[in-house]
Coordinates of C-alpha atoms in Angstrom, one line a residue:
Chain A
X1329 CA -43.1 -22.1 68.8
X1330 CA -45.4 -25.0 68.2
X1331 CA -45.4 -28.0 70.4
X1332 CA -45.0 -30.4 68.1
X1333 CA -42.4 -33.1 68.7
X1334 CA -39.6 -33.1 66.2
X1335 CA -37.1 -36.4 66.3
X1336 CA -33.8 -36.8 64.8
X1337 CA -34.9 -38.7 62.3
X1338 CA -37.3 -36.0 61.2
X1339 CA -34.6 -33.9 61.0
X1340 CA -32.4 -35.9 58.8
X1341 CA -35.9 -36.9 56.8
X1342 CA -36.3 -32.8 56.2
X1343 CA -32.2 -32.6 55.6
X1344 CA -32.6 -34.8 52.7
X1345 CA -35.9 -33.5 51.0
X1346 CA -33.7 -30.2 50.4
X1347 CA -30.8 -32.2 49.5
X1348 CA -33.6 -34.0 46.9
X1349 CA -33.8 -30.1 45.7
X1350 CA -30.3 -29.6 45.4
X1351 CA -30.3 -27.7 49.1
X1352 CA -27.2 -29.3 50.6
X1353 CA -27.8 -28.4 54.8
X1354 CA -25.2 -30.8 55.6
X1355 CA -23.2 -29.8 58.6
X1356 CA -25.8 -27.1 59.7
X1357 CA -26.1 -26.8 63.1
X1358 CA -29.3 -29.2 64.5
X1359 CA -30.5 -26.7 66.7
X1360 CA -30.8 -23.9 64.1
X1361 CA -32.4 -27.0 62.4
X1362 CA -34.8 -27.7 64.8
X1363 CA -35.4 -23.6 65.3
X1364 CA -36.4 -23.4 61.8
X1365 CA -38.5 -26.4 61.4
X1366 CA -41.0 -25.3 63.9
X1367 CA -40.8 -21.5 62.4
X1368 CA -42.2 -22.6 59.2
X1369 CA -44.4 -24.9 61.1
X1370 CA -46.1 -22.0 62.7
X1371 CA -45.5 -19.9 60.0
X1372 CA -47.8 -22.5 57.0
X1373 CA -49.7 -23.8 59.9
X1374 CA -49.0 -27.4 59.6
X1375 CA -49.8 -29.3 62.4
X1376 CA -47.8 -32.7 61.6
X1377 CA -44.6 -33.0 60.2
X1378 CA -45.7 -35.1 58.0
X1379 CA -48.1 -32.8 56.1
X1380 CA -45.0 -30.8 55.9
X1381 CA -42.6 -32.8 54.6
X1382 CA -44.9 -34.5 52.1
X1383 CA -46.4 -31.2 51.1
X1384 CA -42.1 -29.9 50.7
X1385 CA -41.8 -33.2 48.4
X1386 CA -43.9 -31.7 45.5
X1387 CA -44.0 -27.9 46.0
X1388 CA -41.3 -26.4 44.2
X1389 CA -42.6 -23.2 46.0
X1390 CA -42.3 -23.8 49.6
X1391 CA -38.8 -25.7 49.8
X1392 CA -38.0 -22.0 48.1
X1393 CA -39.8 -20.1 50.6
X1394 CA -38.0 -22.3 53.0
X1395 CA -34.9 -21.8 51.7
X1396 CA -35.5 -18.1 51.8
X1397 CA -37.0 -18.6 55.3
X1398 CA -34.1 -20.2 56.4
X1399 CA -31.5 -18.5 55.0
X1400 CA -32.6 -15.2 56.1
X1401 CA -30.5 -13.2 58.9
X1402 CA -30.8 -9.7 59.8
X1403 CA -28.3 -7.2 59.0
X1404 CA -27.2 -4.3 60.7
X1405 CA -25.8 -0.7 60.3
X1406 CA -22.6 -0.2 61.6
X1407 CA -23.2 -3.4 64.1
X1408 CA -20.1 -3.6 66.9
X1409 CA -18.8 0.0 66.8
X1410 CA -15.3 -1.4 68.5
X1411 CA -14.9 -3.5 64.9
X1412 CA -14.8 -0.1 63.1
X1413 CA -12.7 2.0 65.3
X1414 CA -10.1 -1.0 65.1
X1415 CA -10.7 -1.1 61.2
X1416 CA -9.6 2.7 61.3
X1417 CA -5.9 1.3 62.0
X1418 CA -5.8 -1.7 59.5
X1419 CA -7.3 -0.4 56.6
X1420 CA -4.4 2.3 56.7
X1421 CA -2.2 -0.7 56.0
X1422 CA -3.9 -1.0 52.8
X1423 CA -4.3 2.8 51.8
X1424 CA -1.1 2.5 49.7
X1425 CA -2.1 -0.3 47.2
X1426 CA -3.9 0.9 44.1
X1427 CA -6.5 -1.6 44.5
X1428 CA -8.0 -3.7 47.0
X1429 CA -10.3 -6.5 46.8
X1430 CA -13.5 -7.4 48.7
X1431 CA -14.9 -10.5 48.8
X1432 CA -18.8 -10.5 51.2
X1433 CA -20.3 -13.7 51.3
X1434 CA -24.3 -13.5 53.0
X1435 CA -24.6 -9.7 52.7
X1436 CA -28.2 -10.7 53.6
X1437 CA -30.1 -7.3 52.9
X1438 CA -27.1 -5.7 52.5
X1439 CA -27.0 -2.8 55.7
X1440 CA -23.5 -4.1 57.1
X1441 CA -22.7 -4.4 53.4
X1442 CA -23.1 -0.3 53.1
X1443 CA -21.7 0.1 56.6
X1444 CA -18.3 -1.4 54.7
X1445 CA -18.5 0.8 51.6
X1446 CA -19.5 4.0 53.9
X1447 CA -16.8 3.3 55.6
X1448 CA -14.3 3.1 52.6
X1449 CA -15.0 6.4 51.9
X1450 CA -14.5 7.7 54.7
X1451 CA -11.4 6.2 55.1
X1452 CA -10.6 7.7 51.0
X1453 CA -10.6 4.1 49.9
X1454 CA -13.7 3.9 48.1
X1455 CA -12.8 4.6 44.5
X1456 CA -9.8 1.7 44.4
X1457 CA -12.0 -0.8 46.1
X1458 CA -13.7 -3.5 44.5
X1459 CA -16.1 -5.7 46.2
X1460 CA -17.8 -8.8 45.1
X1461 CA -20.7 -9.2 47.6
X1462 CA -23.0 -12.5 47.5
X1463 CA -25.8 -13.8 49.2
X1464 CA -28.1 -17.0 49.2
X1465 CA -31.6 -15.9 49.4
X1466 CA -32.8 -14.2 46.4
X1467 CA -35.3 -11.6 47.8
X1468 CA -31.9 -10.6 50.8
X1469 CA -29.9 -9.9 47.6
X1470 CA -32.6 -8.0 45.6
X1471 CA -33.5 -6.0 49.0
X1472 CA -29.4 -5.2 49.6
X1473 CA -29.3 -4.3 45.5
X1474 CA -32.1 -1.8 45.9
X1475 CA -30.8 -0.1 48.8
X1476 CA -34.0 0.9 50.5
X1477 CA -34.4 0.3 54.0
X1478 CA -36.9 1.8 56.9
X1479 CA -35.9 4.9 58.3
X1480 CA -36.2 3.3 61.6
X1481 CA -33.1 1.4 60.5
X1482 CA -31.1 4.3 60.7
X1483 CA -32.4 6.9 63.4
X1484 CA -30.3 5.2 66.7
X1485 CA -27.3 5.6 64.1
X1486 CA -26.2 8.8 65.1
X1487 CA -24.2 7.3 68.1
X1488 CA -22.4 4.6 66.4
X1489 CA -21.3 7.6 63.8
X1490 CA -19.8 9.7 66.7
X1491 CA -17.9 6.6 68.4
X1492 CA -16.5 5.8 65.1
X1493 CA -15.8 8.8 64.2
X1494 CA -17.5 9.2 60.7
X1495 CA -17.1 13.0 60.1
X1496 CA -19.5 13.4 56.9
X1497 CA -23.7 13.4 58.1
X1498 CA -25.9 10.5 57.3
X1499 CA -27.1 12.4 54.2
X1500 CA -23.5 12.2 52.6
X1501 CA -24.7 8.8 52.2
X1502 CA -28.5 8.3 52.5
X1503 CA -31.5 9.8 50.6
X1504 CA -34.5 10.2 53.1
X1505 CA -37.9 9.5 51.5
X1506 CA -40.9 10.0 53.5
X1507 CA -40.4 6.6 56.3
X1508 CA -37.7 5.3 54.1
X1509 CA -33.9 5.5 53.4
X1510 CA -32.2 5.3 50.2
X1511 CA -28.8 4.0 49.7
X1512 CA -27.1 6.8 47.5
X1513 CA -26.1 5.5 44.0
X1514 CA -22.4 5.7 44.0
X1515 CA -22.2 3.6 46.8
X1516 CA -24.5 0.9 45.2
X1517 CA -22.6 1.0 42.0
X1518 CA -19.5 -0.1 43.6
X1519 CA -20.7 -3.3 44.3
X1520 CA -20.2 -6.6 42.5
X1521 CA -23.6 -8.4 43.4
X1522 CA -24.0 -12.3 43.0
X1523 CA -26.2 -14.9 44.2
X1524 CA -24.0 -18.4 45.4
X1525 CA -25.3 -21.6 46.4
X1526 CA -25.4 -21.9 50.0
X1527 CA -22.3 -24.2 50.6
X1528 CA -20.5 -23.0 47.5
X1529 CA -19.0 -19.6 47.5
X1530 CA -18.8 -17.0 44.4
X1531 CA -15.5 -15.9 43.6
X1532 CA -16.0 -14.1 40.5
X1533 CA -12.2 -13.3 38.5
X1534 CA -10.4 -11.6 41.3
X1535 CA -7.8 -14.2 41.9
X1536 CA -6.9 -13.3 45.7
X1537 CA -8.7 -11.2 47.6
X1538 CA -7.3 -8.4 50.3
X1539 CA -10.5 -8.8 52.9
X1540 CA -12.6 -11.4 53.6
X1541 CA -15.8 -10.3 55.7
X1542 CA -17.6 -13.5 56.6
X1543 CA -19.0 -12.4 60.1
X1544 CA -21.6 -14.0 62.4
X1545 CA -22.1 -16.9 59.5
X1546 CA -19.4 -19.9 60.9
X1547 CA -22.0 -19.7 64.2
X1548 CA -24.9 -21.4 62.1
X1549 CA -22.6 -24.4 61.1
X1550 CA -20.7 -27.3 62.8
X1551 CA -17.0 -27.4 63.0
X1552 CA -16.4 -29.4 60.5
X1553 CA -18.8 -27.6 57.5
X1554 CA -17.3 -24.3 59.0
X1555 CA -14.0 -25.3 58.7
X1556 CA -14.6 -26.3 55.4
X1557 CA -15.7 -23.0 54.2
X1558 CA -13.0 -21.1 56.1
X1559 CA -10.5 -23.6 53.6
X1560 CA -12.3 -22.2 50.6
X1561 CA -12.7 -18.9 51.5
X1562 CA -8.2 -19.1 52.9
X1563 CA -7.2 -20.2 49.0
X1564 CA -8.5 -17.2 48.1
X1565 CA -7.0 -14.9 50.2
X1566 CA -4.1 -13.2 49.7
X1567 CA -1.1 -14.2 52.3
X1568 CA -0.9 -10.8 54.6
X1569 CA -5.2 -11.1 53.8
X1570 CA -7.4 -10.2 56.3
X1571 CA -10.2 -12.3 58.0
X1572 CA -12.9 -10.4 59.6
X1573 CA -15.1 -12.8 61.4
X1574 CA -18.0 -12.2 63.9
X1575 CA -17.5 -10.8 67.6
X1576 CA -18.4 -14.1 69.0
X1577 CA -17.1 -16.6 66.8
X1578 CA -13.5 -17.7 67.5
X1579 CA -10.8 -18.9 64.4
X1580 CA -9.5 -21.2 67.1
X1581 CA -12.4 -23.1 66.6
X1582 CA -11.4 -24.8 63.8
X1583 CA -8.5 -26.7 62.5
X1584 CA -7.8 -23.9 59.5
X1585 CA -6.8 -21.0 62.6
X1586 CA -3.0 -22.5 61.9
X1587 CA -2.9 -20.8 58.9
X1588 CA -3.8 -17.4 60.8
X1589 CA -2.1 -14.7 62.9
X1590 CA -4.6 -12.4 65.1
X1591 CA -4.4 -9.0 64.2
X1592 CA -7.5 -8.4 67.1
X1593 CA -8.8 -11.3 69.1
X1594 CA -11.7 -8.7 70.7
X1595 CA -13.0 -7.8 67.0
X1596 CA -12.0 -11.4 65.3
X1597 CA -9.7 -9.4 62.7
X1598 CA -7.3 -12.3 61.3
X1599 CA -4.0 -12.3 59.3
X1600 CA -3.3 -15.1 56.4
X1601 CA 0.4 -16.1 57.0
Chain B
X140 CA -19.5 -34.4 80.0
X141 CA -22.8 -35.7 81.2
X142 CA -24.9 -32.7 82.4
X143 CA -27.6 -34.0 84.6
X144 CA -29.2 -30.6 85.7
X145 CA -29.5 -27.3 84.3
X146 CA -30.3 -23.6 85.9
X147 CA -31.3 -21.2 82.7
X148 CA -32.5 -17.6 84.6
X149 CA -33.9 -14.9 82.2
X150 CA -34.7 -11.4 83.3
X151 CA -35.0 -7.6 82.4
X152 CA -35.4 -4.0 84.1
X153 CA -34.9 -4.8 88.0
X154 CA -33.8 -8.4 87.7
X155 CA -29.8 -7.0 88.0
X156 CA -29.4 -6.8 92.1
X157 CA -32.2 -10.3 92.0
X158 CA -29.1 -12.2 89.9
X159 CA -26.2 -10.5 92.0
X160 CA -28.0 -11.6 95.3
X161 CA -28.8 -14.7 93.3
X162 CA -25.2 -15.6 92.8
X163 CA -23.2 -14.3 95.9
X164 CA -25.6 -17.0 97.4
X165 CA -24.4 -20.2 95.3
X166 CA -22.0 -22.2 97.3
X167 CA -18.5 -22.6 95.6
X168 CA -18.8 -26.0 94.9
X169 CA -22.5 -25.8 93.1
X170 CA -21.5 -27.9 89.7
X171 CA -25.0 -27.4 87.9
X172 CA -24.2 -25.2 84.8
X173 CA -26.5 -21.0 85.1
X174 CA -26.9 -20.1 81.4
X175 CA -28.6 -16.0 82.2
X176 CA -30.3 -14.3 79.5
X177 CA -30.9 -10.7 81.0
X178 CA -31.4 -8.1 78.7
X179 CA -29.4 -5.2 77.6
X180 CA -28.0 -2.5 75.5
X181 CA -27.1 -4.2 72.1
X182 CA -24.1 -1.8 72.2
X183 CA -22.6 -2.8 75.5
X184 CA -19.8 -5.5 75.4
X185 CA -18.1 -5.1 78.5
X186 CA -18.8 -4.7 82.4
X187 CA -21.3 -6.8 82.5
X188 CA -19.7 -10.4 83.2
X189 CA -17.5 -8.4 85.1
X190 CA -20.2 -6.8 87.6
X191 CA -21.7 -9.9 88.0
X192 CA -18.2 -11.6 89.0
X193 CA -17.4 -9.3 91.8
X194 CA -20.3 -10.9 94.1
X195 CA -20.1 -14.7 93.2
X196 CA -17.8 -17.7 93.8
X197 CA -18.1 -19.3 90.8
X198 CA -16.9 -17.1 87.5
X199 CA -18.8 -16.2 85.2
X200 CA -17.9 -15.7 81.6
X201 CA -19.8 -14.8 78.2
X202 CA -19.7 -18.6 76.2
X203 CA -17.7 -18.2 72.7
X204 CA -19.2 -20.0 69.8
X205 CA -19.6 -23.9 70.5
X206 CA -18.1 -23.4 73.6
X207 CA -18.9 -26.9 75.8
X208 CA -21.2 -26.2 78.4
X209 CA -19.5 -27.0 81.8
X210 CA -19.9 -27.7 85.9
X211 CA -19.5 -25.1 88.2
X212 CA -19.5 -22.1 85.5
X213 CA -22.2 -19.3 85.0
X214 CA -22.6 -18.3 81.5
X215 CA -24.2 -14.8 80.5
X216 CA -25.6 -14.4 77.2
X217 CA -23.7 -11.3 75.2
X218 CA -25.0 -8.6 73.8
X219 CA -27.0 -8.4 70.3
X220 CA -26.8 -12.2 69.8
X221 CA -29.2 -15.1 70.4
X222 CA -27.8 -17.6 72.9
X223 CA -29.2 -21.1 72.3
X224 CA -28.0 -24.8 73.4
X225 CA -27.3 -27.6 71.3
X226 CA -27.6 -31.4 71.1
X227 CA -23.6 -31.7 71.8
X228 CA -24.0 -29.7 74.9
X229 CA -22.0 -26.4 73.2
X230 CA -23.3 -23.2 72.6
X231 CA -25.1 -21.5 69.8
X232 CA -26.1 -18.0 68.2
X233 CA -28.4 -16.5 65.9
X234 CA -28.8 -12.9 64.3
X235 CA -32.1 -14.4 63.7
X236 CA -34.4 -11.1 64.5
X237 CA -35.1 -10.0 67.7
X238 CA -38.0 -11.9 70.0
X239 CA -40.4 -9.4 72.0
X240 CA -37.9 -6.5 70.8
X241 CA -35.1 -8.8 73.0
X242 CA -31.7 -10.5 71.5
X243 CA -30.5 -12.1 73.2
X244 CA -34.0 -13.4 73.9
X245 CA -35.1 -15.1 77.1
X246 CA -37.6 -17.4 74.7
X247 CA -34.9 -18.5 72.5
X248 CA -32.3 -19.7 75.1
X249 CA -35.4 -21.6 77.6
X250 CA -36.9 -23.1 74.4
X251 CA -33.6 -24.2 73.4
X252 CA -32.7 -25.3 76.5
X253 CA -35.9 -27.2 77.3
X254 CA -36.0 -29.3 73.5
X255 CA -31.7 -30.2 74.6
X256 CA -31.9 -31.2 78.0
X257 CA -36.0 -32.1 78.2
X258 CA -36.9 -32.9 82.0
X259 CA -33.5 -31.5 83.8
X260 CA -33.6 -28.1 83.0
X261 CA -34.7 -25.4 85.7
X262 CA -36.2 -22.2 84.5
X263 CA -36.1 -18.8 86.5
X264 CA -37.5 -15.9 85.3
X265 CA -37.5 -12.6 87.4
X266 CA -38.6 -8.9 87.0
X267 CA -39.0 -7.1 83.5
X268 CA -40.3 -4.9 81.5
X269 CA -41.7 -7.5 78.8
X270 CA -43.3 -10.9 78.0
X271 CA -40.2 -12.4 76.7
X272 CA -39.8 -15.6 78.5
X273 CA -43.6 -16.9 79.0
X274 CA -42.6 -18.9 75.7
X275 CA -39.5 -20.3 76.9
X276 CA -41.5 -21.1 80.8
X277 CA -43.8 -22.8 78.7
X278 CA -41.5 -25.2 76.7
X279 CA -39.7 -26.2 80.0
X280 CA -42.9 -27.1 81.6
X281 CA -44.1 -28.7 78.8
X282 CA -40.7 -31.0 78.8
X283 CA -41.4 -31.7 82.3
X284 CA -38.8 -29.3 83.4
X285 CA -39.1 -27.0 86.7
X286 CA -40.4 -23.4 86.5
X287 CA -39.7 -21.1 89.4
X288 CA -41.0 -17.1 88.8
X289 CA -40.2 -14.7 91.1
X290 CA -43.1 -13.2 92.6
X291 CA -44.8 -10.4 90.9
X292 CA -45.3 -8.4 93.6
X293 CA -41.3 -8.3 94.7
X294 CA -40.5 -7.8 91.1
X295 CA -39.5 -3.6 90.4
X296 CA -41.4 -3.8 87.1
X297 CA -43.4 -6.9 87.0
X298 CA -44.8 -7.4 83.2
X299 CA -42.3 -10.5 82.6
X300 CA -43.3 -12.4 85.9
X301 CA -47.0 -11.5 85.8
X302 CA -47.2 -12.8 82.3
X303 CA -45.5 -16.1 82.8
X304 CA -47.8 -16.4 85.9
X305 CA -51.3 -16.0 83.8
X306 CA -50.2 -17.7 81.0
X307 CA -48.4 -21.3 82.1
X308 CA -48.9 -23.8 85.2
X309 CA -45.6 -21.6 87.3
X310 CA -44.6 -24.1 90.5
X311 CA -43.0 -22.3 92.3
X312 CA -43.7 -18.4 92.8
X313 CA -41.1 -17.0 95.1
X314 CA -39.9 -13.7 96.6
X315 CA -36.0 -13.2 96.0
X316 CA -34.6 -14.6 99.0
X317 CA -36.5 -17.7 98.8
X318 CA -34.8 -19.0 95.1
X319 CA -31.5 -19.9 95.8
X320 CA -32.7 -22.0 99.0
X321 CA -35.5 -23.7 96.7
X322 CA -32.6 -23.9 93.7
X323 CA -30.7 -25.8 96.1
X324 CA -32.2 -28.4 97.7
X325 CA -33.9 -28.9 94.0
X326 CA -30.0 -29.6 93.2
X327 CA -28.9 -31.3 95.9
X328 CA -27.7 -34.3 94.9
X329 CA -25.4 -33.0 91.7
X330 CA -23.6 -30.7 94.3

C-alpha cells in the first residue's frame, strides 16, 4: 500500500469522477473505497492523487480499468462445503417443479457459478434449471463464459467433493489441458450470461425467480445501498424463494430481513414469506 | 461509541498457545477492543473462537458483517475472508484475493486498522511462517500508532517477526510473557 494520504474529500472527489462516467459508487463501503484507491495508486504508479484523478477525468481507459479493478472479486470452487451439504436438503424441495429459475448476480469469473450448475446435476436438476447469471466487469464475465481456469484452481478440490458428497469424478465435469481446466460444454450452455450495471441488476424475462444467489456481495456496501438491492432483488423472488447469501453476511442487517424466514442462519439460506 | 484505543494482534504457525496465554492474562474488566488475525485453514469454521474462549475472561466471538466494534470483546477474524475496520467503527470483508497466500490477511486488517483509528491503535505481531503483517506494522507506525513484535528468537517459526523487525522501526520487541504486562500499563487509563 502506498503511503499517500487520502482525505474524505478525496474520496467523494474520486466518487463523483465515476459518477461523471456513469459509475454510480454511491453507498459503497469507504473502506473498500479507500482499499482500492491506493491499489490503483500502486498499481499506475501515481504518486499524488491529483495526477490520478485528473489523469481519470479524460481517460476513458483507466476509469474502465478501474472499474474492472474495482469490481473484481475472486471466485471459488465449491467455497463453504457446509452451504452445499445443507443445499442437499432444500433443493429436494424443489426437485418436483418442472422448472426452476436462477437468478446470479457478480458471478465474477464464474467458479462458484459452475460449483451451482455441477451441483444441479448432481442433484438431477440440471436439465429443468434455468439460470440467468450476470456480472459487472466485462473481462470476469468473458473469463466465467469461457470456462477455463488454472488447474491449480481445482487440485485441493477433491476434499470439498467427498464432504459434499459429489459421487461423479471431477472429469464428469472438467476437461484437463496441460496446466489448465476446462469447463465441459453442457454445463456452460445452461447459462443465461449478461453484463448489468453495477447498482442495476439484470432480470432478463423470467418474472420470479426460485433462487436468488447473491453471496459475499451485500459485505462491500453500506446498509442502506444493500438494503436497497436486497428490495430489488425480493420483487423478484418468488414468495416460498430462496435467498442464499454469504457465510458472514447477516439478513438481519437490513430493514428488508422482515420479509424473510431463515431456512439456515449458519449457511445464510433465506425463505421469502 | 467512542473507541479511544485499539489492540489488533496478527500471527501464524506457533502464535496459537502465544494468543491463549495472551488472553487468559487480560483482566476481566480490560474495555480496549482485540481484533486477531491468525491464520488458518480456509475450510475450518468452527473450534476456533471456541478454543480460544476456554482460557480468557472476556468472550471472544467472530464479528458478523458491520458488526459495531465494542469494549471488552475480542474479535477473531473467520476463515477465508478479509477482516477490515471502517470509518463507523463496524466491521468489513473482502474476497479480495489473498495477501502473502493469507485471507484473512494480517496486512489488510493492521492497514485498515491504522488509516480508521490513526495514532490509538496497538499492533502485535507474533510467530509465523510468513511476511504477512510487516505491511500492516508499517502503516501503524507510520500513523503514529504502537508496534510491539514478539521476539524472534521466542517465536516457534520466526519468518513473520524477523521480517517486521528488519524492515520497520519495531518499539517494543518482547518475549511472550512480557506483552500483556507492556499491553497493559500502555492501556491503563481506558481500563
Amino acid at each position: 500500500m502506498t503511503s499517500i494520504q487520502i482525505s474524505h474529500t478525496e474520496i467523494q472527489t474520486f466518487l463523483n469522477i465515476l459518477s461523471y462516467h456513469q459509475i454510480n459508487l454511491q453507498g459503497f463501503r469507504t473502506i473498500h473505497l479507500l482499499t482500492f484507491i491506493h491499489k490503483i495508486l500502486n498499481y499506475y504508479k501515481f504518486n499524488h492523487t491529483k495526477d490520478f484523478f485528473n489523469t481519470l477525468q479524460t481517460n476513458y481507459d483507466l476509469v474502465q480499468n478501474c472499474k474492472e479493478l474495482l469490481c473484481y472479486q475472486q471466485s471459488e470452487f465449491f467455497r463453504d462445503t457446509s452451504l452445499w451439504i445443507q443445499l442437499k436438503t432444500q433443493f429436494r424441495k424443489l426437485q418436483q417443479q418442472n422448472e426452476i429459475n436462477i437468478l446470479f448476480p457478480r458471478i465474477s469469473t464464474g467458479e462458484e457459478l459452475y460449483s451451482l450448475l455441477i451441483f444441479l446435476e448432481e442433484m438431477n436438476m440440471l436439465e429443468k434449471t434455468n439460470i440467468v447469471a450476470t456480472e459487472v466487469c466485462q473481462n470476469s464475465l468473458e473469463q466465467a463464459k469461457k470456462g477455463t481456469y488454472n488447474l491449480k484452481t481445482i487440485q485441493n478440490l477433491n476434499k470439498n467433493w467427498e464432504e459434499i458428497n459429489i459421487s461423479k469424478p471431477l472429469t464428469e465435469y472438467f476437461e484437463v489441458a496441460a496446466n489448465l481446466v476446462n469447463i465441459k460444454s453442457y454445463l456452460k450452455q445452461k447459462v443465461n450470461f449478461h453484463l448489468q450495471n453495477i447498482q442495476n441488476f439484470y432480470f432478463a424475462d423470467y418474472s420470479q425467480y426460485d433462487i436468488i444467489w447473491y453471496r459475499n456481495q451485500l459485505i462491500y456496501w453500506d446498509v442502506e445501498a444493500g438494503n436497497k438491492h436486497l428490495t430489488e432483488l425480493t420483487q423478484k423472488l418468488k414468495k416460498g424463494g430462496m435467498l442464499i447469501l454469504g457465510y458472514i453476511e447477516d439478513l438481519y442487517t437490513y430493514p428488508i430481513y422482515q420479509n424473510f424466514e431463515i431456512i439456515s442462519i449458519e449457511d445464510k439460506i433465506y425463505k421469502r414469506k | 461509541m467512542n473507541i479511544e484505543q485499539i489492540i489488533v494482534i496478527g500471527g501464524s504457525a506457533g502464535s496459537f498457545p502465544v494468543v491463549n496465554v495472551f488472553l487468559s492474562q487480560i483482566p476481566r474488566d480490560f474495555s480496549v477492543p482485540i481484533i486477531l488475525c491468525l491464520h488458518r485453514l480456509k475450510n475450518v469454521r468452527h473450534g476456533f473462537a471456541e478454543a480460544l474462549n476456554l482460557k480468557t475472561n472476556i468472550r471472544v466471538i467472530e464479528p458478523r458483517d458491520k458488526e459495531q466494534i465494542k469494549p471488552n470483546t475480542v474479535y477473531l477474524a473467520p476463515a477465508n475472508y478479509h477482516l477490515l475496520v471502517d470509518y463507523d467503527h463496524t466491521f468489513a470483508y473482502s474476497i479480495a484475493e489473498a495477501v502473502r497466500y493469507s485471507r484473512p490477511s494480517i496486512d489488510v486488517l493492521f492497514t485498515s486498522a491504522a488509516w480508521v483509528f490513526q495514532d490509538k491503535v496497538i499492533g502485535i505481531l507474533l510467530s509465523g511462517a510468513n511476511t504477512d503483517g510487516t505491511d500492516g506494522m508499517s502503516a501503524i507506525y507510520q500513523k503514529g500508532g504502537i508496534t510491539i513484535v514478539q521476539e524472534p528468537s521466542t517465536c516457534t517459526v520466526e519468518t513473520m517477526t524477523g521480517s517486521a523487525v528488519q524492515n520497520i522501526p519495531v518499539q517494543y520487541i518482547l518475549p511472550p510473557e512480557k506483552i500483556i504486562p507492556t499491553v497493559i500499563s500502555l492501556t491503563q487509563k481506558h481500563f
